[in-house]
Amino acid sequence: MVNYPHPHHLTRKKKAEQPAKKVNFANRGMSFEAAINATNNYYLAHSIAVIHKKPTPIQIVKVDYPMRSRAKIVEAYFRQPSTTDYSGVYRGHYIDFEAKETRLKTAMPMKNFHAHQIEHMAKVLEQQGICFVLLHFSSLKETYFLPAQALIDFYQIDRGTKSMPLDYIKKKGYWIEMNALPQVPYLDIIENYFLGGDYYQKDSVQKK
């Protein structure tokens, strides 16, 4: 039994309320990944958290040298499957998460998640880590924080062969209000709904 805060056990505000005006980082020439990286840089610069993107382990097979001072990797392969995209620490808590994006408007394709990633997330939860996925619907300009346990539960229904409906994500997850800085303030969700609030920007999550 994974000891992890379950959405139904938390006293919280309604999650899926949509703002009157949405901040669209894509209009600024910024990808979802770049927005997350910028957010993590903001957290680091302001001594809020230390979260980094994990390097992908590769084995270099062939390198060309078009110039003496410049090397170009022309052949390489993954040494081992990657787990999740980001990890770090916030207020003494281990943070581990994956980020996915889709242009679909009604569901997130589960083919984006692999069995070894689901297994990794389950192991993080077993060790009391805070694990989740950030899901961005680019066509809707909406972003959600989905706890890893909700992803694992859905994956186990049919081993990830079906897409995850947006309605399920809204029910089990948390809508993230995009900002100018930080662009993807996911720590607001962790602070308010998993750590009890009263620490980091507790008033920045939407109220009703």
PDB file of C-alpha atoms in Angstrom, residues 7-199:
ATOM      1  CA  PRO A   7      -6.915  13.577  -3.682  1.00  0.00           C
ATOM      2  CA  HIS A   8     -10.084  12.435  -1.912  1.00  0.00           C
ATOM      3  CA  HIS A   9      -8.391  12.651   1.496  1.00  0.00           C
ATOM      4  CA  LEU A  10      -7.512  16.318   1.123  1.00  0.00           C
ATOM      5  CA  THR A  11      -9.612  19.347   1.975  1.00  0.00           C
ATOM      6  CA  ARG A  12      -9.107  21.578  -1.008  1.00  0.00           C
ATOM      7  CA  LYS A  13     -10.600  24.049  -3.415  1.00  0.00           C
ATOM      8  CA  LYS A  14     -12.217  23.107  -6.697  1.00  0.00           C
ATOM      9  CA  LYS A  15      -9.351  22.227  -9.004  1.00  0.00           C
ATOM     10  CA  ALA A  16     -10.508  22.568 -12.572  1.00  0.00           C
ATOM     11  CA  GLU A  17     -11.739  26.160 -12.602  1.00  0.00           C
ATOM     12  CA  GLN A  18     -10.483  27.942 -15.705  1.00  0.00           C
ATOM     13  CA  PRO A  19      -9.134  31.517 -15.656  1.00  0.00           C
ATOM     14  CA  ALA A  20     -10.721  34.332 -17.590  1.00  0.00           C
ATOM     15  CA  LYS A  21      -7.416  34.924 -19.333  1.00  0.00           C
ATOM     16  CA  LYS A  22      -4.725  32.305 -19.916  1.00  0.00           C
ATOM     17  CA  VAL A  23      -1.002  32.919 -20.041  1.00  0.00           C
ATOM     18  CA  ASN A  24       0.337  31.280 -23.176  1.00  0.00           C
ATOM     19  CA  PHE A  25       4.102  30.791 -23.095  1.00  0.00           C
ATOM     20  CA  ALA A  26       3.942  29.384 -26.649  1.00  0.00           C
ATOM     21  CA  ASN A  27       3.092  32.891 -27.872  1.00  0.00           C
ATOM     22  CA  ARG A  28       6.448  33.932 -26.456  1.00  0.00           C
ATOM     23  CA  GLY A  29       8.318  31.368 -28.535  1.00  0.00           C
ATOM     24  CA  MET A  30       8.758  29.080 -25.545  1.00  0.00           C
ATOM     25  CA  SER A  31       8.091  25.331 -25.496  1.00  0.00           C
ATOM     26  CA  PHE A  32       6.496  23.562 -22.522  1.00  0.00           C
ATOM     27  CA  GLU A  33       9.860  22.038 -21.601  1.00  0.00           C
ATOM     28  CA  ALA A  34      11.559  25.423 -21.824  1.00  0.00           C
ATOM     29  CA  ALA A  35       8.856  26.908 -19.574  1.00  0.00           C
ATOM     30  CA  ILE A  36       9.466  24.190 -16.970  1.00  0.00           C
ATOM     31  CA  ASN A  37      13.219  24.739 -17.177  1.00  0.00           C
ATOM     32  CA  ALA A  38      12.725  28.488 -16.735  1.00  0.00           C
ATOM     33  CA  THR A  39      10.484  27.781 -13.738  1.00  0.00           C
ATOM     34  CA  ASN A  40      13.139  25.570 -12.170  1.00  0.00           C
ATOM     35  CA  ASN A  41      15.762  28.259 -12.773  1.00  0.00           C
ATOM     36  CA  TYR A  42      13.488  30.752 -11.012  1.00  0.00           C
ATOM     37  CA  TYR A  43      13.072  28.413  -8.029  1.00  0.00           C
ATOM     38  CA  LEU A  44      16.846  27.902  -7.862  1.00  0.00           C
ATOM     39  CA  ALA A  45      17.710  31.608  -8.192  1.00  0.00           C
ATOM     40  CA  HIS A  46      15.286  32.478  -5.382  1.00  0.00           C
ATOM     41  CA  SER A  47      16.459  29.619  -3.105  1.00  0.00           C
ATOM     42  CA  ILE A  48      13.016  28.025  -3.187  1.00  0.00           C
ATOM     43  CA  ALA A  49      13.929  24.571  -4.533  1.00  0.00           C
ATOM     44  CA  VAL A  50      16.651  22.712  -6.404  1.00  0.00           C
ATOM     45  CA  ILE A  51      15.073  20.864  -9.334  1.00  0.00           C
ATOM     46  CA  HIS A  52      17.020  19.790 -12.420  1.00  0.00           C
ATOM     47  CA  LYS A  53      16.298  17.989 -15.659  1.00  0.00           C
ATOM     48  CA  LYS A  54      17.878  14.541 -15.644  1.00  0.00           C
ATOM     49  CA  PRO A  55      20.538  13.929 -18.302  1.00  0.00           C
ATOM     50  CA  THR A  56      19.762  11.128 -20.731  1.00  0.00           C
ATOM     51  CA  PRO A  57      22.424   8.394 -20.499  1.00  0.00           C
ATOM     52  CA  ILE A  58      23.860   7.675 -23.948  1.00  0.00           C
ATOM     53  CA  GLN A  59      26.755   5.654 -25.334  1.00  0.00           C
ATOM     54  CA  ILE A  60      28.708   7.508 -28.017  1.00  0.00           C
ATOM     55  CA  VAL A  61      29.659   5.289 -30.952  1.00  0.00           C
ATOM     56  CA  LYS A  62      31.015   7.667 -33.570  1.00  0.00           C
ATOM     57  CA  VAL A  63      32.294  11.235 -33.542  1.00  0.00           C
ATOM     58  CA  ASP A  64      33.226  13.423 -36.502  1.00  0.00           C
ATOM     59  CA  TYR A  65      35.570  16.371 -36.309  1.00  0.00           C
ATOM     60  CA  PRO A  66      34.569  18.849 -39.063  1.00  0.00           C
ATOM     61  CA  MET A  67      36.920  21.325 -37.406  1.00  0.00           C
ATOM     62  CA  ARG A  68      39.832  20.823 -35.040  1.00  0.00           C
ATOM     63  CA  SER A  69      38.059  22.718 -32.281  1.00  0.00           C
ATOM     64  CA  ARG A  70      34.619  21.221 -32.831  1.00  0.00           C
ATOM     65  CA  ALA A  71      33.389  17.644 -32.390  1.00  0.00           C
ATOM     66  CA  LYS A  72      30.070  16.297 -33.727  1.00  0.00           C
ATOM     67  CA  ILE A  73      28.379  13.160 -32.437  1.00  0.00           C
ATOM     68  CA  VAL A  74      27.013  11.293 -35.448  1.00  0.00           C
ATOM     69  CA  GLU A  75      26.083   7.961 -33.863  1.00  0.00           C
ATOM     70  CA  ALA A  76      25.000   7.088 -30.343  1.00  0.00           C
ATOM     71  CA  TYR A  77      22.481   4.947 -28.484  1.00  0.00           C
ATOM     72  CA  PHE A  78      20.713   4.980 -25.145  1.00  0.00           C
ATOM     73  CA  ARG A  79      22.595   2.987 -22.525  1.00  0.00           C
ATOM     74  CA  GLN A  80      19.457   2.438 -20.445  1.00  0.00           C
ATOM     75  CA  PRO A  81      15.797   3.516 -20.502  1.00  0.00           C
ATOM     76  CA  SER A  82      15.174   6.941 -19.019  1.00  0.00           C
ATOM     77  CA  THR A  83      12.937   7.171 -15.944  1.00  0.00           C
ATOM     78  CA  THR A  84      11.391  10.606 -15.436  1.00  0.00           C
ATOM     79  CA  ASP A  85      12.357  14.053 -16.697  1.00  0.00           C
ATOM     80  CA  TYR A  86      13.059  15.989 -13.513  1.00  0.00           C
ATOM     81  CA  SER A  87      14.116  15.448  -9.909  1.00  0.00           C
ATOM     82  CA  GLY A  88      15.324  17.475  -6.961  1.00  0.00           C
ATOM     83  CA  VAL A  89      14.463  18.639  -3.467  1.00  0.00           C
ATOM     84  CA  TYR A  90      11.976  21.098  -1.986  1.00  0.00           C
ATOM     85  CA  ARG A  91      11.818  21.782   1.765  1.00  0.00           C
ATOM     86  CA  GLY A  92      13.561  18.481   2.460  1.00  0.00           C
ATOM     87  CA  HIS A  93      11.166  16.492   0.245  1.00  0.00           C
ATOM     88  CA  TYR A  94      12.385  14.527  -2.756  1.00  0.00           C
ATOM     89  CA  ILE A  95      10.613  15.688  -5.927  1.00  0.00           C
ATOM     90  CA  ASP A  96      10.386  13.540  -9.056  1.00  0.00           C
ATOM     91  CA  PHE A  97       8.218  14.209 -12.089  1.00  0.00           C
ATOM     92  CA  GLU A  98       7.596  13.680 -15.773  1.00  0.00           C
ATOM     93  CA  ALA A  99       6.268  16.260 -18.248  1.00  0.00           C
ATOM     94  CA  LYS A 100       4.086  15.446 -21.254  1.00  0.00           C
ATOM     95  CA  GLU A 101       2.411  17.551 -23.905  1.00  0.00           C
ATOM     96  CA  THR A 102      -0.315  16.854 -26.459  1.00  0.00           C
ATOM     97  CA  ARG A 103      -2.247  18.764 -29.102  1.00  0.00           C
ATOM     98  CA  LEU A 104      -5.334  16.645 -28.413  1.00  0.00           C
ATOM     99  CA  LYS A 105      -8.202  18.394 -26.644  1.00  0.00           C
ATOM    100  CA  THR A 106      -9.942  15.540 -24.835  1.00  0.00           C
ATOM    101  CA  ALA A 107      -7.262  13.071 -23.695  1.00  0.00           C
ATOM    102  CA  MET A 108      -3.579  12.447 -23.011  1.00  0.00           C
ATOM    103  CA  PRO A 109      -2.154   9.489 -24.996  1.00  0.00           C
ATOM    104  CA  MET A 110      -0.907   6.814 -22.605  1.00  0.00           C
ATOM    105  CA  LYS A 111       1.583   5.645 -25.230  1.00  0.00           C
ATOM    106  CA  ASN A 112       3.657   8.569 -23.947  1.00  0.00           C
ATOM    107  CA  PHE A 113       4.250   6.596 -20.748  1.00  0.00           C
ATOM    108  CA  HIS A 114       6.306   3.404 -20.569  1.00  0.00           C
ATOM    109  CA  ALA A 115       6.175   0.514 -18.132  1.00  0.00           C
ATOM    110  CA  HIS A 116       9.612   1.242 -16.663  1.00  0.00           C
ATOM    111  CA  GLN A 117       8.523   4.841 -15.947  1.00  0.00           C
ATOM    112  CA  ILE A 118       5.398   3.672 -14.142  1.00  0.00           C
ATOM    113  CA  GLU A 119       7.521   1.248 -12.105  1.00  0.00           C
ATOM    114  CA  HIS A 120       9.974   4.020 -11.250  1.00  0.00           C
ATOM    115  CA  MET A 121       7.176   6.313 -10.057  1.00  0.00           C
ATOM    116  CA  ALA A 122       5.738   3.560  -7.866  1.00  0.00           C
ATOM    117  CA  LYS A 123       9.148   3.046  -6.241  1.00  0.00           C
ATOM    118  CA  VAL A 124       9.490   6.773  -5.582  1.00  0.00           C
ATOM    119  CA  LEU A 125       6.107   6.756  -3.838  1.00  0.00           C
ATOM    120  CA  GLU A 126       7.126   3.747  -1.764  1.00  0.00           C
ATOM    121  CA  GLN A 127      10.017   5.836  -0.431  1.00  0.00           C
ATOM    122  CA  GLN A 128       7.666   8.709   0.479  1.00  0.00           C
ATOM    123  CA  GLY A 129       8.857  10.893  -2.397  1.00  0.00           C
ATOM    124  CA  ILE A 130       6.545  13.407  -4.057  1.00  0.00           C
ATOM    125  CA  CYS A 131       6.000  12.148  -7.589  1.00  0.00           C
ATOM    126  CA  PHE A 132       3.699  13.483 -10.296  1.00  0.00           C
ATOM    127  CA  VAL A 133       3.306  14.366 -13.963  1.00  0.00           C
ATOM    128  CA  LEU A 134       2.772  17.761 -15.554  1.00  0.00           C
ATOM    129  CA  LEU A 135       0.354  17.464 -18.474  1.00  0.00           C
ATOM    130  CA  HIS A 136       0.051  20.267 -20.993  1.00  0.00           C
ATOM    131  CA  PHE A 137      -2.766  20.494 -23.550  1.00  0.00           C
ATOM    132  CA  SER A 138      -1.290  22.928 -26.065  1.00  0.00           C
ATOM    133  CA  SER A 139      -4.473  23.371 -28.116  1.00  0.00           C
ATOM    134  CA  LEU A 140      -6.415  24.281 -24.968  1.00  0.00           C
ATOM    135  CA  LYS A 141      -3.539  26.193 -23.373  1.00  0.00           C
ATOM    136  CA  GLU A 142      -4.200  24.255 -20.164  1.00  0.00           C
ATOM    137  CA  THR A 143      -1.744  22.560 -17.811  1.00  0.00           C
ATOM    138  CA  TYR A 144      -2.474  20.053 -15.049  1.00  0.00           C
ATOM    139  CA  PHE A 145      -0.604  18.523 -12.128  1.00  0.00           C
ATOM    140  CA  LEU A 146      -1.523  14.832 -11.820  1.00  0.00           C
ATOM    141  CA  PRO A 147      -0.267  12.863  -8.787  1.00  0.00           C
ATOM    142  CA  ALA A 148       1.694   9.770  -9.803  1.00  0.00           C
ATOM    143  CA  GLN A 149      -0.704   7.444  -7.975  1.00  0.00           C
ATOM    144  CA  ALA A 150      -3.566   8.601 -10.222  1.00  0.00           C
ATOM    145  CA  LEU A 151      -1.423   7.906 -13.292  1.00  0.00           C
ATOM    146  CA  ILE A 152      -0.420   4.479 -11.970  1.00  0.00           C
ATOM    147  CA  ASP A 153      -4.040   3.571 -11.193  1.00  0.00           C
ATOM    148  CA  PHE A 154      -5.149   4.476 -14.720  1.00  0.00           C
ATOM    149  CA  TYR A 155      -2.211   2.691 -16.331  1.00  0.00           C
ATOM    150  CA  GLN A 156      -2.994  -0.520 -14.463  1.00  0.00           C
ATOM    151  CA  ILE A 157      -6.494  -0.702 -15.975  1.00  0.00           C
ATOM    152  CA  ASP A 158      -5.212  -1.897 -19.351  1.00  0.00           C
ATOM    153  CA  ARG A 159      -1.427  -1.472 -19.190  1.00  0.00           C
ATOM    154  CA  GLY A 160      -1.589   1.925 -20.836  1.00  0.00           C
ATOM    155  CA  THR A 161      -3.320   0.992 -24.108  1.00  0.00           C
ATOM    156  CA  LYS A 162      -6.040   3.661 -23.788  1.00  0.00           C
ATOM    157  CA  SER A 163      -5.705   7.426 -23.691  1.00  0.00           C
ATOM    158  CA  MET A 164      -6.354   9.162 -20.387  1.00  0.00           C
ATOM    159  CA  PRO A 165      -9.494  11.347 -20.644  1.00  0.00           C
ATOM    160  CA  LEU A 166      -9.172  14.998 -19.732  1.00  0.00           C
ATOM    161  CA  ASP A 167     -12.178  14.556 -17.423  1.00  0.00           C
ATOM    162  CA  TYR A 168     -10.183  11.983 -15.413  1.00  0.00           C
ATOM    163  CA  ILE A 169      -7.228  14.374 -15.199  1.00  0.00           C
ATOM    164  CA  LYS A 170      -9.489  17.187 -13.987  1.00  0.00           C
ATOM    165  CA  LYS A 171     -11.068  14.908 -11.379  1.00  0.00           C
ATOM    166  CA  LYS A 172      -7.828  13.447 -10.026  1.00  0.00           C
ATOM    167  CA  GLY A 173      -5.430  16.298 -10.689  1.00  0.00           C
ATOM    168  CA  TYR A 174      -4.986  20.027 -10.267  1.00  0.00           C
ATOM    169  CA  TRP A 175      -5.214  22.798 -12.814  1.00  0.00           C
ATOM    170  CA  ILE A 176      -2.103  25.017 -12.838  1.00  0.00           C
ATOM    171  CA  GLU A 177      -2.553  28.728 -13.427  1.00  0.00           C
ATOM    172  CA  MET A 178       0.288  29.811 -15.706  1.00  0.00           C
ATOM    173  CA  ASN A 179       2.203  32.932 -14.680  1.00  0.00           C
ATOM    174  CA  ALA A 180       4.811  35.278 -16.070  1.00  0.00           C
ATOM    175  CA  LEU A 181       7.305  34.166 -13.391  1.00  0.00           C
ATOM    176  CA  PRO A 182       7.473  31.376 -12.530  1.00  0.00           C
ATOM    177  CA  GLN A 183       5.803  30.192 -15.720  1.00  0.00           C
ATOM    178  CA  VAL A 184       4.646  26.774 -14.460  1.00  0.00           C
ATOM    179  CA  PRO A 185       4.224  27.217 -10.675  1.00  0.00           C
ATOM    180  CA  TYR A 186       3.824  23.547  -9.777  1.00  0.00           C
ATOM    181  CA  LEU A 187       5.277  24.065  -6.291  1.00  0.00           C
ATOM    182  CA  ASP A 188       2.109  25.979  -5.408  1.00  0.00           C
ATOM    183  CA  ILE A 189       0.176  22.724  -5.807  1.00  0.00           C
ATOM    184  CA  ILE A 190       2.655  20.764  -3.699  1.00  0.00           C
ATOM    185  CA  GLU A 191       2.704  23.387  -0.974  1.00  0.00           C
ATOM    186  CA  ASN A 192      -1.045  23.935  -0.761  1.00  0.00           C
ATOM    187  CA  TYR A 193      -2.357  20.394  -1.250  1.00  0.00           C
ATOM    188  CA  PHE A 194       0.432  18.076  -0.117  1.00  0.00           C
ATOM    189  CA  LEU A 195       2.421  19.979   2.521  1.00  0.00           C
ATOM    190  CA  GLY A 196      -0.329  21.980   4.193  1.00  0.00           C
ATOM    191  CA  GLY A 197       0.364  25.477   2.870  1.00  0.00           C
ATOM    192  CA  ASP A 198       1.611  28.505   4.840  1.00  0.00           C
ATOM    193  CA  TYR A 199       5.094  28.385   3.358  1.00  0.00           C
TER     194      TYR A 199
END
